[in-house]
């Protein structure tokens, strides 16, 4: 029984790793194919929209020494 659970866990990990590698390759293809100016413009626009929405208002719980890398949490539309 322990062997089958361990084997299933290893298979799940292998499948997840395979999916993550495919997603990374797809992202790499999209990013490399994008002109640098457009890529920088996209990143800047995401930060600007976040600031305009008031998401980046400092709070007491927020540690300001840690950079905020959550630019696009909602995904692309």
Short mmCIF file of C-alpha atoms in Angstrom, two decimals:
data_model
loop_
_atom_site.label_atom_id
_atom_site.label_comp_id
_atom_site.label_asym_id
_atom_site.label_seq_id
_atom_site.Cartn_x
_atom_site.Cartn_y
_atom_site.Cartn_z
CA UNK A 1 0.00 0.00 0.00
CA UNK A 2 2.79 2.45 0.89
CA UNK A 3 4.55 1.69 -2.39
CA UNK A 4 1.47 2.49 -4.44
CA UNK A 5 0.88 5.79 -2.63
CA UNK A 6 4.53 6.73 -3.06
CA UNK A 7 4.44 5.69 -6.71
CA UNK A 8 1.29 7.75 -7.36
CA UNK A 9 2.89 10.74 -5.64
CA UNK A 10 6.00 10.42 -7.82
CA UNK A 11 3.84 10.18 -10.96
CA UNK A 12 1.88 13.27 -9.92
CA UNK A 13 5.10 15.18 -9.31
CA UNK A 14 6.47 14.08 -12.70
CA UNK A 15 3.24 15.17 -14.45
CA UNK A 16 3.27 18.52 -12.67
CA UNK A 17 6.91 19.10 -13.62
CA UNK A 18 6.12 18.24 -17.24
CA UNK A 19 3.19 20.71 -17.26
CA UNK A 20 5.33 23.42 -15.66
CA UNK A 21 8.08 22.96 -18.26
CA UNK A 22 5.53 23.22 -21.08
CA UNK A 23 4.03 26.37 -19.58
CA UNK A 24 7.51 27.88 -19.15
CA UNK A 25 8.36 27.08 -22.78
CA UNK A 26 5.10 28.69 -23.97
CA UNK A 27 5.78 31.81 -21.87
CA UNK A 28 9.36 31.99 -23.15
CA UNK A 29 8.10 31.83 -26.75
CA UNK A 30 5.64 34.67 -26.14
CA UNK A 31 8.16 36.86 -24.34
CA UNK A 32 11.02 36.33 -26.80
CA UNK A 33 8.70 37.07 -29.72
CA UNK A 34 7.64 40.40 -28.24
CA UNK A 35 9.58 43.56 -29.17
CA UNK A 36 11.44 44.95 -26.13
CA UNK A 37 9.57 48.27 -26.21
CA UNK A 38 6.20 46.51 -26.10
CA UNK A 39 7.31 44.23 -23.28
CA UNK A 40 8.52 47.16 -21.19
CA UNK A 41 5.36 49.09 -22.06
CA UNK A 42 3.21 46.19 -20.87
CA UNK A 43 5.07 45.93 -17.57
CA UNK A 44 4.91 49.70 -17.05
CA UNK A 45 1.18 49.79 -17.90
CA UNK A 46 0.46 47.03 -15.36
CA UNK A 47 2.23 48.97 -12.62
CA UNK A 48 0.50 52.19 -13.63
CA UNK A 49 -2.94 50.56 -13.62
CA UNK A 50 -2.20 49.05 -10.21
CA UNK A 51 -1.25 52.46 -8.82
CA UNK A 52 -4.32 54.09 -10.33
CA UNK A 53 -6.54 51.45 -8.74
CA UNK A 54 -5.07 52.28 -5.33
CA UNK A 55 -3.84 48.75 -4.72
CA UNK A 56 -0.39 49.86 -3.68
CA UNK A 57 -1.50 51.94 -0.69
CA UNK A 58 0.84 51.13 2.19
CA UNK A 59 -0.65 49.38 5.17
CA UNK A 60 0.70 48.58 8.61
CA UNK A 61 0.87 44.87 7.75
CA UNK A 62 2.82 45.46 4.53
CA UNK A 63 6.60 45.15 4.84
CA UNK A 64 7.97 47.99 2.71
CA UNK A 65 11.46 46.48 2.61
CA UNK A 66 10.19 43.63 0.42
CA UNK A 67 9.56 44.53 -3.25
CA UNK A 68 6.03 43.94 -4.53
CA UNK A 69 6.28 41.64 -7.56
CA UNK A 70 2.57 40.94 -7.90
CA UNK A 71 2.01 42.92 -11.09
CA UNK A 72 -0.66 40.92 -12.85
CA UNK A 73 -2.49 38.75 -10.34
CA UNK A 74 -5.79 38.73 -12.25
CA UNK A 75 -4.30 37.40 -15.51
CA UNK A 76 -4.56 38.73 -19.04
CA UNK A 77 -7.90 39.70 -20.51
#
